[in-house]
Coordinates of N, CA and C in Angstrom, one line a residue:
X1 N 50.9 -48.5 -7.6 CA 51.1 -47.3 -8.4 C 50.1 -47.3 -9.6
X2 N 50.1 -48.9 -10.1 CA 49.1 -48.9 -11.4 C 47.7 -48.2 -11.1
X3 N 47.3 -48.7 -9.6 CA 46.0 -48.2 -9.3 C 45.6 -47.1 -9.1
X4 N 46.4 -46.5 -8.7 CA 46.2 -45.0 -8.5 C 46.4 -44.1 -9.6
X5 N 47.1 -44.7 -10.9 CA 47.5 -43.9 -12.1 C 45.5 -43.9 -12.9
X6 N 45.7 -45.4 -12.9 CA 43.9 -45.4 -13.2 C 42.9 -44.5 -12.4
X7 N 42.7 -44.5 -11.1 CA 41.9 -43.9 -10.1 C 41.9 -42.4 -11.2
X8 N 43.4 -41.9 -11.3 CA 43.1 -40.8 -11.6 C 42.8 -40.4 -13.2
X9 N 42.9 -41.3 -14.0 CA 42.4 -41.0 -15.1 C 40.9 -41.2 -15.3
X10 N 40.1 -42.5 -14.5 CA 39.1 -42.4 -14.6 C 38.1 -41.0 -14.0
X11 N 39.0 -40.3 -12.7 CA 38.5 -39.1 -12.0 C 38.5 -37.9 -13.3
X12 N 39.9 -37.8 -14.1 CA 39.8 -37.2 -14.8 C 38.5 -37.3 -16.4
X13 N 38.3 -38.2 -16.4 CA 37.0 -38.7 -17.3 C 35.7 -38.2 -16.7
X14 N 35.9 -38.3 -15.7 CA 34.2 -38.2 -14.8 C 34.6 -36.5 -14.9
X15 N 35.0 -35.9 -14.8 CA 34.9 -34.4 -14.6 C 35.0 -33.7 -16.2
X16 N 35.2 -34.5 -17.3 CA 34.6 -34.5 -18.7 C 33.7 -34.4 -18.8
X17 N 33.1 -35.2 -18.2 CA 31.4 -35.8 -18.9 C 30.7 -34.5 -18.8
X18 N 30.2 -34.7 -19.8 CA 28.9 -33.4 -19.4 C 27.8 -33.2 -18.9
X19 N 27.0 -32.1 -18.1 CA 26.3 -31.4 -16.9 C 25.3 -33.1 -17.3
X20 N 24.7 -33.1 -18.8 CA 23.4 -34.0 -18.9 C 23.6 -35.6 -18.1
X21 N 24.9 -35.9 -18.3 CA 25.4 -37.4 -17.7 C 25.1 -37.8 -16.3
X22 N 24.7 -36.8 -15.0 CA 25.0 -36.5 -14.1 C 23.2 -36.5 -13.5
X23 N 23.2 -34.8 -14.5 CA 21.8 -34.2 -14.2 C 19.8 -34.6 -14.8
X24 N 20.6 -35.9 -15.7 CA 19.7 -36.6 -16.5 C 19.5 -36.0 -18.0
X25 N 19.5 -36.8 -19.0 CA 19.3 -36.1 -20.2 C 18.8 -35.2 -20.7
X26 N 18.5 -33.9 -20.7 CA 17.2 -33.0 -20.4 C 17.1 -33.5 -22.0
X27 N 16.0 -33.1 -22.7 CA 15.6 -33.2 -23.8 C 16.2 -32.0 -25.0
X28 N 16.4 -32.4 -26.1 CA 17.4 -31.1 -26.9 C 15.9 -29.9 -27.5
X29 N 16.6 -28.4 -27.3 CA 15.4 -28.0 -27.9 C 15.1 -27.9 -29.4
X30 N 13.9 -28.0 -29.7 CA 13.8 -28.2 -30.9 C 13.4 -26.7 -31.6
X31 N 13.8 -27.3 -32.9 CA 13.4 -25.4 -33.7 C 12.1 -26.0 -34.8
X32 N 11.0 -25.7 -34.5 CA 9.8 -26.0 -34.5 C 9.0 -24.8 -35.8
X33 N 9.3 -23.4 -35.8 CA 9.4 -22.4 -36.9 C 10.9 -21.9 -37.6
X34 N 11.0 -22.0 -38.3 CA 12.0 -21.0 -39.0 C 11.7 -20.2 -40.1
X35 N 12.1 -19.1 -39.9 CA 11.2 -18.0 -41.5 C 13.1 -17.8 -41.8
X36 N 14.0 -17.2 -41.4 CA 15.5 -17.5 -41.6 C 16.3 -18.4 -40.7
X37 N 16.2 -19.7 -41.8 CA 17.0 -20.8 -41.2 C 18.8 -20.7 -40.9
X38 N 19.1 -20.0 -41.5 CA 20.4 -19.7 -41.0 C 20.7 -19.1 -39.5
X39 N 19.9 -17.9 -39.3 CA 20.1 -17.4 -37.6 C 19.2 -18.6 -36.9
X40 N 18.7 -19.4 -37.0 CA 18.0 -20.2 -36.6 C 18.4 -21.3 -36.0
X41 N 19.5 -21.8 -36.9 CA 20.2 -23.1 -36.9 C 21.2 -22.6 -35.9
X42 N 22.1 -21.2 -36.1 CA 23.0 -21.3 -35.3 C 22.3 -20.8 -34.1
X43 N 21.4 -20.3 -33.6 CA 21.0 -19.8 -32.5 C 20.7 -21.6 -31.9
X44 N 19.5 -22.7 -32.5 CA 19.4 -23.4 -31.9 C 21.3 -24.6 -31.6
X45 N 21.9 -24.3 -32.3 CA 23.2 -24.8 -32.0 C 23.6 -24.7 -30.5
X46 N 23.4 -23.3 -30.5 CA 24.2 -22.7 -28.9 C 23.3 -23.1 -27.7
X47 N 21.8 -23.5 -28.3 CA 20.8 -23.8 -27.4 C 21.4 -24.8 -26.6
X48 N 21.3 -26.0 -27.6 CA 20.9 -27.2 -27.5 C 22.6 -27.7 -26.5
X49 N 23.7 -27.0 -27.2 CA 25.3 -27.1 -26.8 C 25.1 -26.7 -25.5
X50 N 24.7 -25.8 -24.7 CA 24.9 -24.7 -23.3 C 23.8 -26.1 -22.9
X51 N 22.7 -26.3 -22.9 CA 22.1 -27.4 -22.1 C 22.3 -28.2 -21.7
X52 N 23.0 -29.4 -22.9 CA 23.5 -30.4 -22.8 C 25.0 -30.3 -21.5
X53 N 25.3 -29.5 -21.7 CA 26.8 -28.8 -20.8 C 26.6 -28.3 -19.5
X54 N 25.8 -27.6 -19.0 CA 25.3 -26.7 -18.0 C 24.0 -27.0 -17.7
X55 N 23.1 -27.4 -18.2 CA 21.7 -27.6 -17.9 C 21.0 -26.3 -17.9
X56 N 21.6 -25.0 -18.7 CA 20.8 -24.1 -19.0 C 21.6 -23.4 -20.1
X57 N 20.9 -22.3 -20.1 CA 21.9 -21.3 -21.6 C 22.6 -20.3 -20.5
X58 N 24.2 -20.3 -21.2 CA 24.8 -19.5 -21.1 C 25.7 -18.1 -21.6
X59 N 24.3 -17.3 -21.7 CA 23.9 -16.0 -22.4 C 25.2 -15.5 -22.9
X60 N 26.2 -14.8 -21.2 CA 27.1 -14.5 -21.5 C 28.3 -15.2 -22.2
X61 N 28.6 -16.4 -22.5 CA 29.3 -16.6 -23.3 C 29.4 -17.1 -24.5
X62 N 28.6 -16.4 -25.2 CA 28.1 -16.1 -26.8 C 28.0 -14.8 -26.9
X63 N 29.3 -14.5 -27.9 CA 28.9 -12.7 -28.2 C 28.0 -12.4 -29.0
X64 N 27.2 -13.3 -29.5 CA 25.8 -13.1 -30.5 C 24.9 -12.6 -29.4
X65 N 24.6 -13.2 -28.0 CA 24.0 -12.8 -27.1 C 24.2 -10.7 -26.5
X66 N 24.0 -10.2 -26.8 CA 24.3 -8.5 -26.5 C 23.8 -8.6 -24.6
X67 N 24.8 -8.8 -23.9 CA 24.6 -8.9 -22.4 C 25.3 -7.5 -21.7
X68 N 26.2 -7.1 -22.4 CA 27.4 -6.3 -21.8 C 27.5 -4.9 -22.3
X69 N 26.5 -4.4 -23.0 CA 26.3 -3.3 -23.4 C 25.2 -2.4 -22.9
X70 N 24.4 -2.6 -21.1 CA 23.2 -2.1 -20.8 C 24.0 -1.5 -19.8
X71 N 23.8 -0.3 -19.6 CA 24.1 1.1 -17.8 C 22.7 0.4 -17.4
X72 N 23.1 0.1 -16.0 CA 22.1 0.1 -15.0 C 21.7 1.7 -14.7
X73 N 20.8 2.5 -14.5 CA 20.0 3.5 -13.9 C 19.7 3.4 -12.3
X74 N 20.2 4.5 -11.4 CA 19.4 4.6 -10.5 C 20.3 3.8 -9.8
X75 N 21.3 3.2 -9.6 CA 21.8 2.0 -8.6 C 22.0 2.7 -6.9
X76 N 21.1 2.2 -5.8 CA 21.6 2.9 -4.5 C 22.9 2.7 -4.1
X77 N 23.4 3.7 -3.2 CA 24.6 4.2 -2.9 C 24.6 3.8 -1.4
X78 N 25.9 3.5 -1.0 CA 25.8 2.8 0.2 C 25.6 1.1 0.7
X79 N 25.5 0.9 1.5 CA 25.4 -0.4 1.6 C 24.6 -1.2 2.5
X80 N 23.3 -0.6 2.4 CA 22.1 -0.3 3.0 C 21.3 -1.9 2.7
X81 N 21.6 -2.9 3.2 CA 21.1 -4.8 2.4 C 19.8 -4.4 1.8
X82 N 19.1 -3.6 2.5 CA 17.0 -3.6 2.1 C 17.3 -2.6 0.8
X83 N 17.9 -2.2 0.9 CA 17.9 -0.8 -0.8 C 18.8 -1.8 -1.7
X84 N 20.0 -2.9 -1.4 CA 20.4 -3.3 -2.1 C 19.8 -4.4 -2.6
X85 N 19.0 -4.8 -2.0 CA 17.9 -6.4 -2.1 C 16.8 -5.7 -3.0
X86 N 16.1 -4.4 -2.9 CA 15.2 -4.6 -3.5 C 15.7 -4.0 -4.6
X87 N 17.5 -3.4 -5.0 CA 17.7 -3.2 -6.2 C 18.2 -4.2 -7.1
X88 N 18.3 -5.5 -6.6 CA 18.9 -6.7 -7.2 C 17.3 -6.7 -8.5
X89 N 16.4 -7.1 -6.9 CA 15.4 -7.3 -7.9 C 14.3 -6.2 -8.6
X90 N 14.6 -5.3 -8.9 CA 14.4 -4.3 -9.5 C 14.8 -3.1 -9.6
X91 N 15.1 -3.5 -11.2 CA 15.8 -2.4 -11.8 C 16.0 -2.2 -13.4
X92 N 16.2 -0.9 -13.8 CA 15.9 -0.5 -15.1 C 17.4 -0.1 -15.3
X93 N 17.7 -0.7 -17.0 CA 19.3 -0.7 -17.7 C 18.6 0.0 -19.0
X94 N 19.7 0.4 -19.5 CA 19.6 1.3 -21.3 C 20.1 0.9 -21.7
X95 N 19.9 0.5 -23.1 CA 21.0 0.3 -24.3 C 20.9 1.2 -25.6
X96 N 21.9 1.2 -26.2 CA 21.6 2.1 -27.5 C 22.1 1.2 -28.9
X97 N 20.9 1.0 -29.3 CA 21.5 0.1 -30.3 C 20.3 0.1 -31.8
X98 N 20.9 -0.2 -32.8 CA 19.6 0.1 -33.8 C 19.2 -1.4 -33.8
X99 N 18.2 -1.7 -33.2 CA 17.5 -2.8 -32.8 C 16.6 -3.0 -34.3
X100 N 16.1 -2.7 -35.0 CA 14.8 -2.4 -35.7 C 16.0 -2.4 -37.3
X101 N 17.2 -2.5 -37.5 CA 18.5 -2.5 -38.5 C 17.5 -1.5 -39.5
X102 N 17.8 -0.4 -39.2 CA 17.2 0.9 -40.1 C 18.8 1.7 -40.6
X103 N 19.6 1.6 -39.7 CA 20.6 2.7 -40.2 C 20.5 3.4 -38.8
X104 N 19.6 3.5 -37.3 CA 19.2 4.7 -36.8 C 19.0 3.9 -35.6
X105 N 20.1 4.3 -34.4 CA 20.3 3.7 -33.0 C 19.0 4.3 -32.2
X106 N 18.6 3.8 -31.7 CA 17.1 3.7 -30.7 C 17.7 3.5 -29.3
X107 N 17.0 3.9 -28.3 CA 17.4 4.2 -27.1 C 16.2 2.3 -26.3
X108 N 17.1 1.4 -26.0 CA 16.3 0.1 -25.3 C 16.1 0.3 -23.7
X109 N 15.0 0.5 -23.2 CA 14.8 0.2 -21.5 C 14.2 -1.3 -21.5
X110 N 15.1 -1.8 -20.2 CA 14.3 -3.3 -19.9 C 14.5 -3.3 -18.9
X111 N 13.2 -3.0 -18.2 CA 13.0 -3.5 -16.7 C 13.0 -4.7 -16.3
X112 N 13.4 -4.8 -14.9 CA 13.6 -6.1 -14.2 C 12.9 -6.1 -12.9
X113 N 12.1 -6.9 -13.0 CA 11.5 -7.1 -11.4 C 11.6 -8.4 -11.2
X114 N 11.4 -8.9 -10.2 CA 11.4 -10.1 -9.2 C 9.8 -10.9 -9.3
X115 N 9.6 -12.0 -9.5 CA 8.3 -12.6 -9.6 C 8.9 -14.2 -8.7
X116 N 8.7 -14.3 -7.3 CA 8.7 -15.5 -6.4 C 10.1 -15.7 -6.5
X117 N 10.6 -14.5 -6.8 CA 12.9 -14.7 -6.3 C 13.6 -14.7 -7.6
X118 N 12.4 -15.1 -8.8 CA 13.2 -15.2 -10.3 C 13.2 -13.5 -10.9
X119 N 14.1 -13.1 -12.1 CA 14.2 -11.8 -12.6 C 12.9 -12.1 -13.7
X120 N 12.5 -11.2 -13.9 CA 11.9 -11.3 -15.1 C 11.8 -10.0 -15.5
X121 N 11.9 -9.8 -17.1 CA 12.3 -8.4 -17.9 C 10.8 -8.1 -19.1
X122 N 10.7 -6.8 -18.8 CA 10.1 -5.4 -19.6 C 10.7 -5.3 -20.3
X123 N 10.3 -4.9 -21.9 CA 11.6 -4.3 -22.5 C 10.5 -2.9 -23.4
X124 N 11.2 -1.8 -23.4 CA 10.7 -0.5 -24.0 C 11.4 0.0 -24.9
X125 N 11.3 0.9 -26.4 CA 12.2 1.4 -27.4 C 11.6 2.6 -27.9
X126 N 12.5 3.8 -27.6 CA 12.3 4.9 -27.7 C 13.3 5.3 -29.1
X127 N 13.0 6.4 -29.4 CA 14.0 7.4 -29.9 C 14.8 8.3 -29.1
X128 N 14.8 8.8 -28.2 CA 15.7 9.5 -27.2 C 15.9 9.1 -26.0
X129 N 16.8 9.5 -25.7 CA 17.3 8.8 -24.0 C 16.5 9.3 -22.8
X130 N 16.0 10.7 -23.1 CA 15.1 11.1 -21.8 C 13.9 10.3 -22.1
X131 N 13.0 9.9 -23.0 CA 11.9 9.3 -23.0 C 12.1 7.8 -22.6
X132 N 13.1 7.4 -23.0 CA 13.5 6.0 -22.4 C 13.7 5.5 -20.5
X133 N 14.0 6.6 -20.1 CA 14.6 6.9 -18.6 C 13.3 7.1 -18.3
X134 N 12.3 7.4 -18.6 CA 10.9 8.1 -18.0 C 9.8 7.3 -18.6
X135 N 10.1 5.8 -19.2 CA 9.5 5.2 -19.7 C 7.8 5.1 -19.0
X136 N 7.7 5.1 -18.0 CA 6.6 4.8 -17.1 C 5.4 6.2 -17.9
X137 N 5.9 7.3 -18.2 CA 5.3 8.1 -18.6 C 4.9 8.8 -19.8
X138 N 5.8 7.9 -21.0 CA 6.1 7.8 -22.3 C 5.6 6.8 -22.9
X139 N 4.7 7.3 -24.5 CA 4.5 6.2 -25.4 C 5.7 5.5 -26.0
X140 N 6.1 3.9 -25.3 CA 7.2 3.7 -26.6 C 6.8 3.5 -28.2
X141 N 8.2 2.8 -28.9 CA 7.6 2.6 -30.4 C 7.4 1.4 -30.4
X142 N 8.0 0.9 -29.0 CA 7.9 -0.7 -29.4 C 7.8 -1.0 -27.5
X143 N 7.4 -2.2 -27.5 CA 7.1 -2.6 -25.8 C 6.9 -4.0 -25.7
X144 N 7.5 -5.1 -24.9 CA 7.1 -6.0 -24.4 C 6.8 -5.8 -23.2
X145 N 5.7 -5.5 -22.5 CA 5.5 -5.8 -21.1 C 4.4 -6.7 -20.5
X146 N 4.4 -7.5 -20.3 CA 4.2 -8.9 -19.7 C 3.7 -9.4 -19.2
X147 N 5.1 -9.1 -18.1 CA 5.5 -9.9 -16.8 C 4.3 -10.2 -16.0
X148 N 3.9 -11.4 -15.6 CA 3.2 -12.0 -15.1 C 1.9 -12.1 -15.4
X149 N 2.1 -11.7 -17.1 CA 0.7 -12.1 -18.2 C 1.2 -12.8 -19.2
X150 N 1.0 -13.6 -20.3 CA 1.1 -13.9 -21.3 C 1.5 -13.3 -22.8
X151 N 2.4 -13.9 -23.4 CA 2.3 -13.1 -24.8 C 2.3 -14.1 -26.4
X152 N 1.7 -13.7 -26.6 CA 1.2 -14.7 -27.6 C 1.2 -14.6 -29.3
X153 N 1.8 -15.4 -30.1 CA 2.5 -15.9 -31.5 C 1.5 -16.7 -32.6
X154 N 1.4 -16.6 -33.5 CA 1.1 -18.0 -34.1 C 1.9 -17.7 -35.5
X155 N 2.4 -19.0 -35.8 CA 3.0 -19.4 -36.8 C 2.7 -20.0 -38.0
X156 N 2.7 -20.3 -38.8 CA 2.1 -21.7 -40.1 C 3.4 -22.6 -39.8
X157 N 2.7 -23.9 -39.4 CA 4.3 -24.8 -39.4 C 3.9 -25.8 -40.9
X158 N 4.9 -25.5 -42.0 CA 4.6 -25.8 -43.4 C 4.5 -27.3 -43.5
X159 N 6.0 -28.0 -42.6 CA 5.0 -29.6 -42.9 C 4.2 -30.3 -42.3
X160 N 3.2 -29.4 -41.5 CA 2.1 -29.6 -40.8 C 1.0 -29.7 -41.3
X161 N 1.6 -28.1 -42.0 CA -0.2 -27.5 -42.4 C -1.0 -26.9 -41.6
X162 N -0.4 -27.0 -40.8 CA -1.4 -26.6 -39.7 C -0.7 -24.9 -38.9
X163 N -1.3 -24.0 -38.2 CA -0.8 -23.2 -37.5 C -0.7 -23.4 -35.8
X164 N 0.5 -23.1 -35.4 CA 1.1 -23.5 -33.9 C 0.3 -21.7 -33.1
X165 N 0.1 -21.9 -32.4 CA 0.3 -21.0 -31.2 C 0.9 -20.9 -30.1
X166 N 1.6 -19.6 -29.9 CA 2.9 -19.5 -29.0 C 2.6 -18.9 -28.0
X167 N 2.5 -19.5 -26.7 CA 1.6 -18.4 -25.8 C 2.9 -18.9 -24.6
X168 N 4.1 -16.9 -24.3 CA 4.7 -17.1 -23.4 C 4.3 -16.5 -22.1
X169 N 4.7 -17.4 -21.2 CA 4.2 -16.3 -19.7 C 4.7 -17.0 -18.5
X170 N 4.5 -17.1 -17.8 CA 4.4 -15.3 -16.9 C 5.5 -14.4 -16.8
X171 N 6.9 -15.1 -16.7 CA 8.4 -14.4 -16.3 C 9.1 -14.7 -17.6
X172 N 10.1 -13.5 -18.2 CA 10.4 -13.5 -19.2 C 11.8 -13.1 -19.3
X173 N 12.5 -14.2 -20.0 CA 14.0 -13.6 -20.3 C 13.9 -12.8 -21.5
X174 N 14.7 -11.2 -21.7 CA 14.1 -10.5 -23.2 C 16.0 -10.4 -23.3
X175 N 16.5 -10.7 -24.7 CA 18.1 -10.5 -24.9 C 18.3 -10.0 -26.4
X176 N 18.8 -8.9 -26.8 CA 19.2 -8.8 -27.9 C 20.1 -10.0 -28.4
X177 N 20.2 -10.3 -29.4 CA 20.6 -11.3 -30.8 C 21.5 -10.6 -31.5
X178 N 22.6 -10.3 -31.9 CA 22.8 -10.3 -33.3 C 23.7 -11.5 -33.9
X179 N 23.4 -10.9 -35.1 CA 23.9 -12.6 -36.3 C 23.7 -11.7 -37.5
X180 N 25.1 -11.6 -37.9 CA 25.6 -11.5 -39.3 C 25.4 -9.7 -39.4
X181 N 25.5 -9.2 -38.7 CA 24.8 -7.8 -38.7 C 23.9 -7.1 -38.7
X182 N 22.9 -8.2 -38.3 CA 21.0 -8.0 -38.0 C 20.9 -8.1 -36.5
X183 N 19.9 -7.2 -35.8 CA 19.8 -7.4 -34.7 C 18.3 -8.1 -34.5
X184 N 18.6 -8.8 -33.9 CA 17.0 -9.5 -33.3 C 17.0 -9.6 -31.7
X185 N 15.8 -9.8 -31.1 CA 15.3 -10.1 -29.4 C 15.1 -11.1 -29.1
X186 N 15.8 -12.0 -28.8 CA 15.4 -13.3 -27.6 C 14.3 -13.6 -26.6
X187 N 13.1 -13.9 -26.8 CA 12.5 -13.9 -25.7 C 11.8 -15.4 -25.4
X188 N 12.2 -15.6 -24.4 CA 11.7 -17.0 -23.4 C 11.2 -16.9 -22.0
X189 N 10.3 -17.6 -21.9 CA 9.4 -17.6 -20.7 C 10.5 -18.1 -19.5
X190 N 9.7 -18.3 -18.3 CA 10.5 -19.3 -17.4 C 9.7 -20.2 -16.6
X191 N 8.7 -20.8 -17.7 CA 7.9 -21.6 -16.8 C 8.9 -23.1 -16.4
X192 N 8.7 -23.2 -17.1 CA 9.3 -24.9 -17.1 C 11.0 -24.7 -16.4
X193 N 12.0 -23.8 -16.8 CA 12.9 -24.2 -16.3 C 13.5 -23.0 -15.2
X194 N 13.5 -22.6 -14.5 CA 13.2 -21.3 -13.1 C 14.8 -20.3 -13.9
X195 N 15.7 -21.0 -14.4 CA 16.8 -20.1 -14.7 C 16.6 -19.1 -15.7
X196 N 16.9 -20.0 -16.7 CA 17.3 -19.8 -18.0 C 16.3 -19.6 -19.4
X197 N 15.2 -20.4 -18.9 CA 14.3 -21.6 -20.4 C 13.6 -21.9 -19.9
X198 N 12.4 -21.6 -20.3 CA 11.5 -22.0 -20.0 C 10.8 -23.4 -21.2
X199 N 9.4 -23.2 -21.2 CA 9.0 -24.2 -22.7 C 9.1 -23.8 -24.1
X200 N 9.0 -22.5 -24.1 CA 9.1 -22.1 -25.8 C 10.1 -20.8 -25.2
X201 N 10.7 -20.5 -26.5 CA 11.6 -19.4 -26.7 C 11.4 -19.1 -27.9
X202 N 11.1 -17.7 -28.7 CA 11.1 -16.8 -29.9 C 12.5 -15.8 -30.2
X203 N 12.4 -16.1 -31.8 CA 13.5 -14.9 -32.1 C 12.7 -14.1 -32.7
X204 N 12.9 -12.6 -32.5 CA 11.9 -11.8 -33.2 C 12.9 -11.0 -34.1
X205 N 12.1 -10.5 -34.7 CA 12.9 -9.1 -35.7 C 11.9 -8.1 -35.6
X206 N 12.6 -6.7 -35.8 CA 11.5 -6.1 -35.5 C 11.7 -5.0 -37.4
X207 N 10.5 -4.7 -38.0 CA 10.5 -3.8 -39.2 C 10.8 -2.4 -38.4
X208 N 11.1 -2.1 -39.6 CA 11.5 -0.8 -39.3 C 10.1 0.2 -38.8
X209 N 9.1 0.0 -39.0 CA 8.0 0.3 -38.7 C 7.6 -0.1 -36.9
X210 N 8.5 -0.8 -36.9 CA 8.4 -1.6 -35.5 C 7.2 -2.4 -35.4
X211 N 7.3 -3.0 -36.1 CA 6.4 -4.3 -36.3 C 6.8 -5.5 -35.6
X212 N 6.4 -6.5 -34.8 CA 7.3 -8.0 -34.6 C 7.2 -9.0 -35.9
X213 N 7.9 -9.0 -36.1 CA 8.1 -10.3 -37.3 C 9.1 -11.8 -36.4
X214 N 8.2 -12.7 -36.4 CA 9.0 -13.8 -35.6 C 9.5 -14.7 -37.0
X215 N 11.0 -15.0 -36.4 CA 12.2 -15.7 -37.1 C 12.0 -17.3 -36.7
X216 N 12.1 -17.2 -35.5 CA 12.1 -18.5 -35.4 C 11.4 -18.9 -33.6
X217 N 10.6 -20.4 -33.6 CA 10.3 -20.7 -32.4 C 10.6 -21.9 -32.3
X218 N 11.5 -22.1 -31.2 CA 11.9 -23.3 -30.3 C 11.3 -23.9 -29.3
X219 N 10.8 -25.0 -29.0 CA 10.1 -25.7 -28.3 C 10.8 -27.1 -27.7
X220 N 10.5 -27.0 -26.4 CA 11.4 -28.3 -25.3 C 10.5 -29.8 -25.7
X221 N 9.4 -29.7 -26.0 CA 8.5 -30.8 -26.0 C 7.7 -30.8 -27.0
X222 N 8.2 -30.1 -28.5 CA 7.0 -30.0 -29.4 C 6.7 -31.2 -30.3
X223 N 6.1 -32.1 -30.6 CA 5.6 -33.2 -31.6 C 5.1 -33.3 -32.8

């Protein structure tokens, strides 16, 4: 009886342990820029916590993460696998949110295509909803598009002295942020890790001018 009381407590210990115990220590990510160390600290908090646990980030369960507020556009009808396969991997969502914290909700498109089976996201910012839905034919005010090119940062890292450059690519996770009533954009490559994370991840803010102003940059291996 003793043995079996043990068996199960040690079973119950092993299914504690977290994802890293198991899957090998992945390394914690580090926050390498910060221009506002407050959304900084807690954004790398949730990083470094969801890795250590899961072995990736888990977007949806942080409401700082804005996951659940995009309409999919265009979804086919019926149950057709080849219309439904190539809508998995591509497809265009809206959000309406004042991205740019002006006082004044902006219309968000972020496309999603497929690059070798992974998602990787577009992101567009209009002022009206028809120009957002017709993005392909529309100047936005603001645009990340990418995918399967490079996008590139530099920073001053102060106790360096020196300036970092941030060059993300080719497949891109793009996620609204908010913290404390500011909205900012998540954006991380997927080289290095095919899910979630890639090597570097940026928080941006954008001016009301729609300018990028980068908050902070995270790095898996920086020195």
């Amino acid at each position: 009886m003793k043995k079996k009381i043990l068996s199960f407590i040690f079973f119950v210990v092993v299914l504690a342990l977290p994802y890293s115990v198991f899957a090998g220590e992945q390394k914690p990510v580090n926050l390498v820029f910060a221009r506002e160390k407050s959304v900084c600290n807690c954004l790398l908090e949730k990083l470094n916590s969801d890795i250590s646990r899961y072995g990736n980030i888990q977007y949806a369960k942080h409401p700082e993460f804005i996951t659940d507020n995009w309409t999919k556009l265009g979804q086919p009808k019926g149950g057709d696998p080849i219309s439904q396969e190539i809508y998995r991997c591509n497809f265009d969502e809206i959000m309406k949110i004042d991205i740019n914290n002006d006082n004044a909700k902006e219309y968000i498109l972020r496309h999603t295509t497929c690059l070798s089976g992974v998602p990787s996201h577009s992101l567009f910012i209009y002022r009206n909803k028809g120009d957002a839905i017709n993005y392909q034919k529309t100047k936005p005010l603001f645009s990340i598009d990418h995918t399967g090119d490079f996008l590139d940062f530099e920073v001053f890292i102060e106790d360096k002295k020196e300036n970092l450059k941030v060059s993300l690519g080719g497949m891109f996770t793009i996620i609204p942020f908010k913290y404390m009533g500011v909205n900012y954009i998540l954006i991380s490559d997927k080289t290095k890790y095919k899910d979630t994370i890639g090597k570097w991840i940026v928080l941006t803010k954008l001016s009301q001018e729609f300018e990028n102003e980068v908050q902070c940059v995270f790095d898996n291996n920086y020195k």
